[in-house]
PDB file of C-alpha atoms in Angstrom:
ATOM      1  CA  MET A   3       6.645  -2.845  -6.462  1.00 52.00           C
ATOM      2  CA  GLY A   4       4.572  -0.450  -4.329  1.00 61.00           C
ATOM      3  CA  LEU A   5       2.338   1.690  -6.510  1.00 75.00           C
ATOM      4  CA  SER A   6       0.066   3.719  -4.204  1.00 89.00           C
ATOM      5  CA  ALA A   7       2.215   6.874  -4.124  1.00 91.00           C
ATOM      6  CA  ASP A   8       2.888   6.641  -7.862  1.00 94.00           C
ATOM      7  CA  ILE A   9      -0.793   6.234  -8.655  1.00 96.00           C
ATOM      8  CA  GLU A  10      -1.608   9.349  -6.628  1.00 95.00           C
ATOM      9  CA  LYS A  11       1.157  11.283  -8.412  1.00 95.00           C
ATOM     10  CA  ASP A  12       0.025  10.103 -11.854  1.00 96.00           C
ATOM     11  CA  VAL A  13      -3.604  10.978 -11.157  1.00 97.00           C
ATOM     12  CA  ASN A  14      -2.865  14.388  -9.617  1.00 96.00           C
ATOM     13  CA  GLN A  15      -0.797  15.308 -12.659  1.00 96.00           C
ATOM     14  CA  ALA A  16      -3.441  14.087 -15.099  1.00 97.00           C
ATOM     15  CA  LEU A  17      -6.278  15.963 -13.399  1.00 97.00           C
ATOM     16  CA  ALA A  18      -4.250  19.160 -13.057  1.00 96.00           C
ATOM     17  CA  GLU A  19      -3.323  18.973 -16.727  1.00 96.00           C
ATOM     18  CA  ASP A  20      -6.934  18.479 -17.809  1.00 96.00           C
ATOM     19  CA  MET A  21      -8.860  20.675 -15.357  1.00 95.00           C
ATOM     20  CA  GLY A  22      -6.480  23.582 -14.813  1.00 94.00           C
ATOM     21  CA  THR A  23      -8.424  26.213 -12.871  1.00 93.00           C
ATOM     22  CA  GLY A  24     -11.666  24.235 -13.142  1.00 90.00           C
ATOM     23  CA  ASP A  25     -14.034  22.351 -15.443  1.00 92.00           C
ATOM     24  CA  LEU A  26     -16.182  25.067 -16.999  1.00 93.00           C
ATOM     25  CA  THR A  27     -18.552  22.718 -18.832  1.00 92.00           C
ATOM     26  CA  ALA A  28     -19.322  20.623 -15.742  1.00 90.00           C
ATOM     27  CA  ASN A  29     -20.845  23.752 -14.172  1.00 88.00           C
ATOM     28  CA  LEU A  30     -23.825  23.228 -16.465  1.00 88.00           C
ATOM     29  CA  VAL A  31     -24.851  20.425 -14.089  1.00 90.00           C
ATOM     30  CA  PRO A  32     -26.351  21.246 -10.657  1.00 90.00           C
ATOM     31  CA  ALA A  33     -23.721  21.031  -7.922  1.00 90.00           C
ATOM     32  CA  ASP A  34     -25.614  18.479  -5.827  1.00 90.00           C
ATOM     33  CA  GLU A  35     -26.726  16.165  -8.624  1.00 93.00           C
ATOM     34  CA  ILE A  36     -25.787  12.470  -8.312  1.00 94.00           C
ATOM     35  CA  ALA A  37     -25.301  10.319 -11.399  1.00 95.00           C
ATOM     36  CA  THR A  38     -24.642   6.715 -12.337  1.00 96.00           C
ATOM     37  CA  ALA A  39     -22.508   5.804 -15.344  1.00 96.00           C
ATOM     38  CA  THR A  40     -21.330   2.601 -16.995  1.00 97.00           C
ATOM     39  CA  VAL A  41     -18.013   1.954 -18.770  1.00 98.00           C
ATOM     40  CA  VAL A  42     -18.212  -0.395 -21.762  1.00 97.00           C
ATOM     41  CA  SER A  43     -15.461  -1.918 -23.887  1.00 98.00           C
ATOM     42  CA  ARG A  44     -15.853  -1.674 -27.635  1.00 97.00           C
ATOM     43  CA  GLU A  45     -13.253  -4.350 -28.393  1.00 97.00           C
ATOM     44  CA  ASN A  46     -11.636  -7.488 -27.027  1.00 98.00           C
ATOM     45  CA  ALA A  47      -8.786  -6.694 -24.632  1.00 98.00           C
ATOM     46  CA  ILE A  48      -7.094  -7.388 -21.308  1.00 98.00           C
ATOM     47  CA  LEU A  49      -8.357  -5.067 -18.592  1.00 98.00           C
ATOM     48  CA  CYS A  50      -5.777  -3.052 -16.659  1.00 98.00           C
ATOM     49  CA  GLY A  51      -5.649   0.212 -14.719  1.00 98.00           C
ATOM     50  CA  ILE A  52      -8.481  -0.119 -12.208  1.00 98.00           C
ATOM     51  CA  GLU A  53      -6.656   1.697  -9.389  1.00 97.00           C
ATOM     52  CA  TRP A  54      -5.733   4.672 -11.582  1.00 98.00           C
ATOM     53  CA  PHE A  55      -9.297   4.851 -12.896  1.00 98.00           C
ATOM     54  CA  GLU A  56     -10.851   4.834  -9.428  1.00 97.00           C
ATOM     55  CA  ALA A  57      -8.358   7.348  -8.043  1.00 97.00           C
ATOM     56  CA  CYS A  58      -9.357   9.925 -10.673  1.00 97.00           C
ATOM     57  CA  PHE A  59     -12.924   9.975  -9.358  1.00 97.00           C
ATOM     58  CA  TRP A  60     -11.988   9.717  -5.683  1.00 96.00           C
ATOM     59  CA  GLN A  61      -9.720  12.746  -5.979  1.00 96.00           C
ATOM     60  CA  LEU A  62     -12.796  14.816  -6.850  1.00 96.00           C
ATOM     61  CA  ASP A  63     -15.457  13.014  -4.815  1.00 95.00           C
ATOM     62  CA  ARG A  64     -14.463  10.630  -2.026  1.00 95.00           C
ATOM     63  CA  GLN A  65     -18.042   9.324  -1.945  1.00 96.00           C
ATOM     64  CA  THR A  66     -17.836   7.911  -5.461  1.00 97.00           C
ATOM     65  CA  GLU A  67     -18.728   4.222  -5.596  1.00 97.00           C
ATOM     66  CA  VAL A  68     -17.311   1.960  -8.315  1.00 97.00           C
ATOM     67  CA  ARG A  69     -18.610  -1.572  -8.851  1.00 98.00           C
ATOM     68  CA  TRP A  70     -16.421  -3.690 -11.131  1.00 98.00           C
ATOM     69  CA  PHE A  71     -17.591  -6.642 -13.196  1.00 98.00           C
ATOM     70  CA  SER A  72     -14.008  -7.643 -14.170  1.00 97.00           C
ATOM     71  CA  GLN A  73     -10.577  -7.282 -12.608  1.00 97.00           C
ATOM     72  CA  ASP A  74      -7.094  -6.328 -13.828  1.00 98.00           C
ATOM     73  CA  GLY A  75      -5.636  -9.081 -15.978  1.00 98.00           C
ATOM     74  CA  ALA A  76      -9.023 -10.425 -17.077  1.00 98.00           C
ATOM     75  CA  ALA A  77     -10.005 -10.864 -20.715  1.00 98.00           C
ATOM     76  CA  ILE A  78     -12.865  -8.560 -21.738  1.00 98.00           C
ATOM     77  CA  GLY A  79     -15.021  -8.599 -24.851  1.00 98.00           C
ATOM     78  CA  ALA A  80     -16.571  -6.070 -27.202  1.00 98.00           C
ATOM     79  CA  GLY A  81     -19.800  -4.722 -25.752  1.00 96.00           C
ATOM     80  CA  GLN A  82     -18.950  -5.865 -22.232  1.00 97.00           C
ATOM     81  CA  ALA A  83     -19.769  -3.606 -19.288  1.00 97.00           C
ATOM     82  CA  LEU A  84     -16.649  -3.176 -17.157  1.00 98.00           C
ATOM     83  CA  CYS A  85     -17.949  -1.196 -14.193  1.00 98.00           C
ATOM     84  CA  GLU A  86     -20.722   0.995 -12.832  1.00 97.00           C
ATOM     85  CA  ILE A  87     -19.888   4.318 -11.156  1.00 97.00           C
ATOM     86  CA  THR A  88     -22.129   6.372  -8.896  1.00 97.00           C
ATOM     87  CA  GLY A  89     -21.172   9.775  -7.533  1.00 96.00           C
ATOM     88  CA  ASN A  90     -21.418  13.529  -7.836  1.00 96.00           C
ATOM     89  CA  ALA A  91     -22.319  14.245 -11.464  1.00 95.00           C
ATOM     90  CA  ARG A  92     -19.846  17.117 -11.801  1.00 95.00           C
ATOM     91  CA  ALA A  93     -17.027  14.956 -10.415  1.00 96.00           C
ATOM     92  CA  LEU A  94     -17.866  12.113 -12.802  1.00 96.00           C
ATOM     93  CA  LEU A  95     -17.829  14.468 -15.771  1.00 95.00           C
ATOM     94  CA  SER A  96     -14.586  16.164 -14.756  1.00 96.00           C
ATOM     95  CA  ALA A  97     -12.679  12.947 -14.043  1.00 97.00           C
ATOM     96  CA  GLU A  98     -14.045  10.947 -16.978  1.00 97.00           C
ATOM     97  CA  ARG A  99     -11.377  11.731 -19.564  1.00 97.00           C
ATOM     98  CA  SER A 100      -8.375  11.227 -17.283  1.00 97.00           C
ATOM     99  CA  ALA A 101      -9.831   8.028 -15.839  1.00 98.00           C
ATOM    100  CA  LEU A 102     -10.530   6.579 -19.279  1.00 98.00           C
ATOM    101  CA  ASN A 103      -7.094   7.637 -20.544  1.00 98.00           C
ATOM    102  CA  PHE A 104      -5.423   5.534 -17.854  1.00 98.00           C
ATOM    103  CA  LEU A 105      -7.725   2.558 -18.388  1.00 98.00           C
ATOM    104  CA  GLN A 106      -7.377   2.669 -22.187  1.00 98.00           C
ATOM    105  CA  LEU A 107      -3.589   3.013 -22.108  1.00 98.00           C
ATOM    106  CA  LEU A 108      -2.844   0.387 -19.488  1.00 98.00           C
ATOM    107  CA  SER A 109      -5.333  -2.072 -20.959  1.00 98.00           C
ATOM    108  CA  ALA A 110      -3.587  -1.599 -24.317  1.00 98.00           C
ATOM    109  CA  VAL A 111      -0.199  -2.467 -22.793  1.00 98.00           C
ATOM    110  CA  ALA A 112      -1.644  -5.520 -21.020  1.00 98.00           C
ATOM    111  CA  THR A 113      -3.374  -6.608 -24.238  1.00 98.00           C
ATOM    112  CA  GLN A 114      -0.250  -6.205 -26.338  1.00 98.00           C
ATOM    113  CA  THR A 115       1.744  -8.154 -23.778  1.00 98.00           C
ATOM    114  CA  ARG A 116      -0.797 -10.992 -23.625  1.00 98.00           C
ATOM    115  CA  ARG A 117      -0.638 -11.357 -27.423  1.00 98.00           C
ATOM    116  CA  HIS A 118       3.105 -11.882 -27.224  1.00 98.00           C
ATOM    117  CA  VAL A 119       2.846 -14.208 -24.236  1.00 98.00           C
ATOM    118  CA  ASP A 120       0.231 -16.313 -26.021  1.00 98.00           C
ATOM    119  CA  ALA A 121       2.402 -16.421 -29.146  1.00 98.00           C
ATOM    120  CA  VAL A 122       5.251 -18.186 -27.289  1.00 98.00           C
ATOM    121  CA  ALA A 123       3.097 -20.402 -25.054  1.00 97.00           C
ATOM    122  CA  GLY A 124       4.669 -23.782 -24.412  1.00 97.00           C
ATOM    123  CA  THR A 125       8.204 -22.803 -25.431  1.00 97.00           C
ATOM    124  CA  GLY A 126       9.463 -21.844 -21.972  1.00 96.00           C
ATOM    125  CA  ALA A 127      10.479 -18.362 -23.111  1.00 98.00           C
ATOM    126  CA  SER A 128       9.425 -15.318 -21.055  1.00 98.00           C
ATOM    127  CA  ILE A 129       8.310 -12.011 -22.571  1.00 98.00           C
ATOM    128  CA  VAL A 130      10.257  -9.093 -21.061  1.00 98.00           C
ATOM    129  CA  ASP A 131       9.655  -5.347 -21.261  1.00 98.00           C
ATOM    130  CA  THR A 132      12.177  -2.522 -21.758  1.00 96.00           C
ATOM    131  CA  ARG A 133      12.704   1.101 -20.692  1.00 96.00           C
ATOM    132  CA  LYS A 134      10.910   2.328 -23.846  1.00 96.00           C
ATOM    133  CA  THR A 135       7.995   3.691 -21.844  1.00 96.00           C
ATOM    134  CA  LEU A 136       5.954   6.904 -21.869  1.00 95.00           C
ATOM    135  CA  PRO A 137       7.728   9.546 -19.750  1.00 94.00           C
ATOM    136  CA  GLY A 138       6.308   9.665 -16.241  1.00 94.00           C
ATOM    137  CA  LEU A 139       4.265   6.456 -16.603  1.00 96.00           C
ATOM    138  CA  ARG A 140       6.949   3.776 -16.418  1.00 96.00           C
ATOM    139  CA  LEU A 141       5.746   2.053 -13.256  1.00 96.00           C
ATOM    140  CA  ALA A 142       2.164   2.121 -14.517  1.00 97.00           C
ATOM    141  CA  GLN A 143       3.130   0.571 -17.842  1.00 98.00           C
ATOM    142  CA  LYS A 144       5.337  -2.031 -16.208  1.00 98.00           C
ATOM    143  CA  TYR A 145       2.434  -2.978 -13.948  1.00 98.00           C
ATOM    144  CA  ALA A 146       0.343  -3.430 -17.104  1.00 98.00           C
ATOM    145  CA  VAL A 147       3.005  -5.704 -18.582  1.00 98.00           C
ATOM    146  CA  ARG A 148       2.711  -7.933 -15.522  1.00 98.00           C
ATOM    147  CA  CYS A 149      -1.081  -7.950 -15.866  1.00 98.00           C
ATOM    148  CA  GLY A 150      -0.602  -9.209 -19.419  1.00 98.00           C
ATOM    149  CA  GLY A 151       1.638 -12.061 -18.267  1.00 98.00           C
ATOM    150  CA  GLY A 152       4.992 -10.470 -19.079  1.00 98.00           C
ATOM    151  CA  VAL A 153       8.095  -9.987 -16.960  1.00 97.00           C
ATOM    152  CA  ASN A 154       9.631  -6.675 -15.937  1.00 97.00           C
ATOM    153  CA  HIS A 155      13.255  -5.954 -16.783  1.00 95.00           C
ATOM    154  CA  ARG A 156      15.018  -3.282 -14.741  1.00 93.00           C
ATOM    155  CA  LEU A 157      12.842  -0.345 -13.774  1.00 93.00           C
ATOM    156  CA  GLY A 158      15.543   2.196 -14.554  1.00 94.00           C
ATOM    157  CA  LEU A 159      19.256   2.817 -14.620  1.00 93.00           C
ATOM    158  CA  TYR A 160      19.445   2.426 -10.842  1.00 92.00           C
ATOM    159  CA  ASP A 161      18.307  -1.167 -10.241  1.00 92.00           C
ATOM    160  CA  GLY A 162      20.239  -3.146 -12.838  1.00 94.00           C
ATOM    161  CA  ILE A 163      23.455  -3.018 -14.855  1.00 95.00           C
ATOM    162  CA  LEU A 164      23.248  -3.518 -18.617  1.00 96.00           C
ATOM    163  CA  ILE A 165      26.656  -3.437 -20.284  1.00 95.00           C
ATOM    164  CA  LYS A 166      26.322  -2.364 -23.910  1.00 93.00           C
ATOM    165  CA  GLU A 167      28.799  -1.870 -26.765  1.00 91.00           C
ATOM    166  CA  ASN A 168      30.107   1.536 -25.682  1.00 92.00           C
ATOM    167  CA  HIS A 169      30.541   0.377 -22.075  1.00 93.00           C
ATOM    168  CA  ILE A 170      32.576  -2.588 -23.332  1.00 94.00           C
ATOM    169  CA  ILE A 171      34.784  -0.359 -25.495  1.00 93.00           C
ATOM    170  CA  ALA A 172      35.357   2.090 -22.648  1.00 92.00           C
ATOM    171  CA  ALA A 173      36.213  -0.705 -20.210  1.00 92.00           C
ATOM    172  CA  GLY A 174      38.666  -2.365 -22.598  1.00 94.00           C
ATOM    173  CA  GLY A 175      36.726  -5.516 -23.419  1.00 94.00           C
ATOM    174  CA  ILE A 176      34.034  -7.886 -22.252  1.00 95.00           C
ATOM    175  CA  GLU A 177      35.895  -9.460 -19.351  1.00 95.00           C
ATOM    176  CA  PRO A 178      37.163  -6.155 -17.896  1.00 95.00           C
ATOM    177  CA  ALA A 179      33.649  -4.711 -18.223  1.00 96.00           C
ATOM    178  CA  LEU A 180      32.119  -7.633 -16.329  1.00 95.00           C
ATOM    179  CA  ARG A 181      34.766  -7.440 -13.594  1.00 95.00           C
ATOM    180  CA  ALA A 182      34.182  -3.701 -13.184  1.00 94.00           C
ATOM    181  CA  ALA A 183      30.436  -4.276 -12.961  1.00 94.00           C
ATOM    182  CA  GLU A 184      30.892  -6.946 -10.302  1.00 91.00           C
ATOM    183  CA  ALA A 185      32.960  -4.512  -8.271  1.00 92.00           C
ATOM    184  CA  ILE A 186      30.341  -1.754  -8.242  1.00 92.00           C
ATOM    185  CA  ALA A 187      27.044  -3.684  -8.250  1.00 92.00           C
ATOM    186  CA  PRO A 188      25.089  -3.267  -4.987  1.00 92.00           C
ATOM    187  CA  ALA A 189      23.743  -6.415  -3.369  1.00 91.00           C
ATOM    188  CA  GLY A 190      20.782  -7.838  -5.251  1.00 88.00           C
ATOM    189  CA  VAL A 191      21.444  -5.886  -8.460  1.00 93.00           C
ATOM    190  CA  PHE A 192      21.834  -8.026 -11.583  1.00 94.00           C
ATOM    191  CA  THR A 193      24.434  -7.537 -14.315  1.00 95.00           C
ATOM    192  CA  GLN A 194      23.603  -8.203 -17.955  1.00 97.00           C
ATOM    193  CA  ILE A 195      25.943  -7.900 -20.914  1.00 97.00           C
ATOM    194  CA  GLU A 196      25.000  -7.355 -24.540  1.00 97.00           C
ATOM    195  CA  VAL A 197      26.794  -9.352 -27.254  1.00 97.00           C
ATOM    196  CA  GLU A 198      26.635  -8.802 -31.005  1.00 96.00           C
ATOM    197  CA  THR A 199      28.576 -11.815 -32.296  1.00 96.00           C
ATOM    198  CA  LEU A 200      29.126 -15.453 -31.367  1.00 97.00           C
ATOM    199  CA  ASP A 201      32.744 -14.605 -30.499  1.00 96.00           C
ATOM    200  CA  ASP A 202      31.445 -11.985 -28.071  1.00 96.00           C
ATOM    201  CA  LEU A 203      29.177 -14.651 -26.603  1.00 96.00           C
ATOM    202  CA  ARG A 204      32.088 -17.028 -26.118  1.00 95.00           C
ATOM    203  CA  SER A 205      34.024 -14.282 -24.334  1.00 95.00           C
ATOM    204  CA  ALA A 206      31.067 -13.461 -22.099  1.00 96.00           C
ATOM    205  CA  LEU A 207      30.507 -17.112 -21.205  1.00 95.00           C
ATOM    206  CA  GLY A 208      34.210 -17.537 -20.535  1.00 93.00           C
ATOM    207  CA  ALA A 209      34.117 -14.561 -18.193  1.00 93.00           C
ATOM    208  CA  GLY A 210      31.224 -16.097 -16.242  1.00 93.00           C
ATOM    209  CA  ALA A 211      28.369 -13.882 -17.430  1.00 95.00           C
ATOM    210  CA  LYS A 212      25.059 -14.966 -15.920  1.00 94.00           C
ATOM    211  CA  LEU A 213      22.664 -12.886 -18.043  1.00 96.00           C
ATOM    212  CA  ILE A 214      23.445 -12.246 -21.705  1.00 97.00           C
ATOM    213  CA  LEU A 215      21.536 -10.164 -24.247  1.00 98.00           C
ATOM    214  CA  LEU A 216      21.755 -11.412 -27.840  1.00 98.00           C
ATOM    215  CA  ASP A 217      21.478  -8.195 -29.825  1.00 96.00           C
ATOM    216  CA  ASN A 218      19.893  -8.572 -33.291  1.00 95.00           C
ATOM    217  CA  PHE A 219      20.954 -12.204 -33.735  1.00 97.00           C
ATOM    218  CA  ASP A 220      19.257 -14.007 -36.625  1.00 96.00           C
ATOM    219  CA  LEU A 221      17.553 -17.329 -35.944  1.00 97.00           C
ATOM    220  CA  ASP A 222      20.535 -19.482 -36.956  1.00 97.00           C
ATOM    221  CA  ARG A 223      22.909 -17.555 -34.691  1.00 97.00           C
ATOM    222  CA  MET A 224      20.387 -17.743 -31.844  1.00 97.00           C
ATOM    223  CA  ARG A 225      20.275 -21.524 -32.156  1.00 97.00           C
ATOM    224  CA  GLU A 226      24.061 -21.680 -32.166  1.00 97.00           C
ATOM    225  CA  ALA A 227      24.186 -19.340 -29.177  1.00 97.00           C
ATOM    226  CA  VAL A 228      21.867 -21.657 -27.230  1.00 96.00           C
ATOM    227  CA  THR A 229      24.103 -24.619 -28.117  1.00 95.00           C
ATOM    228  CA  LEU A 230      27.252 -22.759 -27.058  1.00 94.00           C
ATOM    229  CA  ASN A 231      25.594 -21.798 -23.789  1.00 94.00           C
ATOM    230  CA  VAL A 232      24.594 -25.392 -23.013  1.00 91.00           C
ATOM    231  CA  ARG A 233      28.103 -26.634 -23.790  1.00 87.00           C
ATOM    232  CA  SER A 234      29.825 -23.911 -21.800  1.00 81.00           C
ATOM    233  CA  THR A 235      32.075 -25.071 -18.960  1.00 69.00           C
ATOM    234  CA  SER A 236      30.731 -22.262 -16.774  1.00 66.00           C
ATOM    235  CA  LYS A 237      27.262 -22.287 -15.278  1.00 66.00           C
ATOM    236  CA  THR A 238      24.675 -21.874 -18.013  1.00 83.00           C
ATOM    237  CA  ALA A 239      23.723 -18.222 -18.564  1.00 95.00           C
ATOM    238  CA  VAL A 240      20.233 -16.855 -19.125  1.00 96.00           C
ATOM    239  CA  LEU A 241      19.992 -15.833 -22.785  1.00 97.00           C
ATOM    240  CA  GLU A 242      17.731 -12.978 -23.841  1.00 98.00           C
ATOM    241  CA  ALA A 243      16.918 -12.210 -27.486  1.00 98.00           C
ATOM    242  CA  SER A 244      16.390  -8.581 -28.490  1.00 96.00           C
ATOM    243  CA  GLY A 245      15.977  -6.541 -31.647  1.00 94.00           C
ATOM    244  CA  GLY A 246      13.605  -6.941 -34.573  1.00 92.00           C
ATOM    245  CA  ILE A 247      11.082  -8.980 -32.578  1.00 94.00           C
ATOM    246  CA  THR A 248       7.517  -8.920 -33.926  1.00 95.00           C
ATOM    247  CA  LEU A 249       4.391 -11.011 -33.446  1.00 96.00           C
ATOM    248  CA  ASP A 250       5.138 -12.556 -36.833  1.00 96.00           C
ATOM    249  CA  ASN A 251       8.525 -13.963 -35.821  1.00 97.00           C
ATOM    250  CA  ILE A 252       8.407 -14.221 -32.029  1.00 98.00           C
ATOM    251  CA  ARG A 253       7.353 -17.878 -32.021  1.00 98.00           C
ATOM    252  CA  MET A 254      10.348 -18.808 -34.161  1.00 98.00           C
ATOM    253  CA  VAL A 255      12.629 -16.809 -31.855  1.00 98.00           C
ATOM    254  CA  ALA A 256      11.236 -18.615 -28.799  1.00 98.00           C
ATOM    255  CA  GLU A 257      11.698 -21.996 -30.452  1.00 98.00           C
ATOM    256  CA  THR A 258      15.467 -21.417 -30.762  1.00 97.00           C
ATOM    257  CA  GLY A 259      15.648 -22.124 -27.025  1.00 97.00           C
ATOM    258  CA  VAL A 260      16.370 -18.644 -25.657  1.00 97.00           C
ATOM    259  CA  ASP A 261      15.114 -18.014 -22.132  1.00 97.00           C
ATOM    260  CA  ARG A 262      13.770 -14.474 -22.522  1.00 98.00           C
ATOM    261  CA  ILE A 263      12.628 -12.220 -25.340  1.00 98.00           C
ATOM    262  CA  SER A 264      12.589  -8.454 -24.771  1.00 97.00           C
ATOM    263  CA  VAL A 265      10.047  -6.463 -26.768  1.00 97.00           C
ATOM    264  CA  GLY A 266      10.065  -2.658 -26.789  1.00 96.00           C
ATOM    265  CA  SER A 267       6.692  -2.436 -28.531  1.00 95.00           C
ATOM    266  CA  LEU A 268       4.888  -3.703 -25.417  1.00 97.00           C
ATOM    267  CA  THR A 269       5.030  -0.174 -24.021  1.00 97.00           C
ATOM    268  CA  LYS A 270       6.096   1.941 -27.002  1.00 94.00           C
ATOM    269  CA  ASN A 271       3.986   1.096 -30.050  1.00 90.00           C
ATOM    270  CA  ILE A 272       0.520   0.823 -28.539  1.00 93.00           C
ATOM    271  CA  LYS A 273      -3.024   1.726 -29.593  1.00 95.00           C
ATOM    272  CA  ALA A 274      -5.430   2.621 -26.804  1.00 97.00           C
ATOM    273  CA  VAL A 275      -8.264   0.190 -26.155  1.00 97.00           C
ATOM    274  CA  ASP A 276     -11.603   1.680 -27.225  1.00 98.00           C
ATOM    275  CA  LEU A 277     -13.736   2.283 -24.111  1.00 97.00           C
ATOM    276  CA  SER A 278     -16.743   4.520 -23.508  1.00 96.00           C
ATOM    277  CA  MET A 279     -18.544   5.871 -20.436  1.00 96.00           C
ATOM    278  CA  ARG A 280     -22.216   6.715 -20.541  1.00 92.00           C
ATOM    279  CA  PHE A 281     -24.554   8.130 -17.883  1.00 89.00           C
ATOM    280  CA  SER A 282     -27.409   5.734 -17.219  1.00 80.00           C
ATOM    281  CA  SER A 283     -29.323   7.695 -14.542  1.00 65.00           C
ATOM    282  CA  LEU A 284     -29.453  10.979 -12.635  1.00 63.00           C
ATOM    283  CA  HIS A 285     -30.517  11.346  -8.986  1.00 58.00           C
ATOM    284  CA  ILE A 286     -31.313  14.857  -7.771  1.00 47.00           C
TER     285      ILE A 286
END
């Protein structure tokens, strides 16, 4: 997943939104003043968003130097210095908020993902994201999921087919829906079908479904679904659990034997990691 163009777009939009016609307060600082600042984490987290953070400063001062003490995907602790930045003081002040916003948000997604990944460690189940992302920041958030050890589902409506209840009704049933999807799917595009009952699962397996979403199955039905899948005469499908998944129950869900667990809260219900940036020296 190439990100360079998306990072530039994200950063340009963030700076334009924040600075508008110019940073009035930064004009209190002499135009040629050089400053050094340090970013510190105030809590334990997984670091993510370095490229977005750097790009915010480089857009305003290409001479900005950033020295990192950790990298994306690394565990960081409360009180830990993450990086040191040296550059034009006005540029540092103007870019600070946007840069920290990206780092706080993406680190939060990576941290949330790592918690879920750690919760299912040893079960063989993968943690998968969804399309429940912040508008305009989907690729950034999905990158953060990967930094946290999770797996990306489809990026959008264009790179995967997910057949849900209304698609099945419109197509006239599970098998007709799968056949129609096979006929239109471009090369390399996966097809997944959502089932709500064990009978639906049997129909999907009978029709040769390769990727099946178990929608809001309770634990007993998940276990039975795994058994049905193993006993199926067709090639075993990949089973993904979805709906009502929390950190409190995700281990039990993983232990039913499902292959994947999709969690919307990885990118939707997040609390920014608490970071701060402080000037440590000025060079005139």
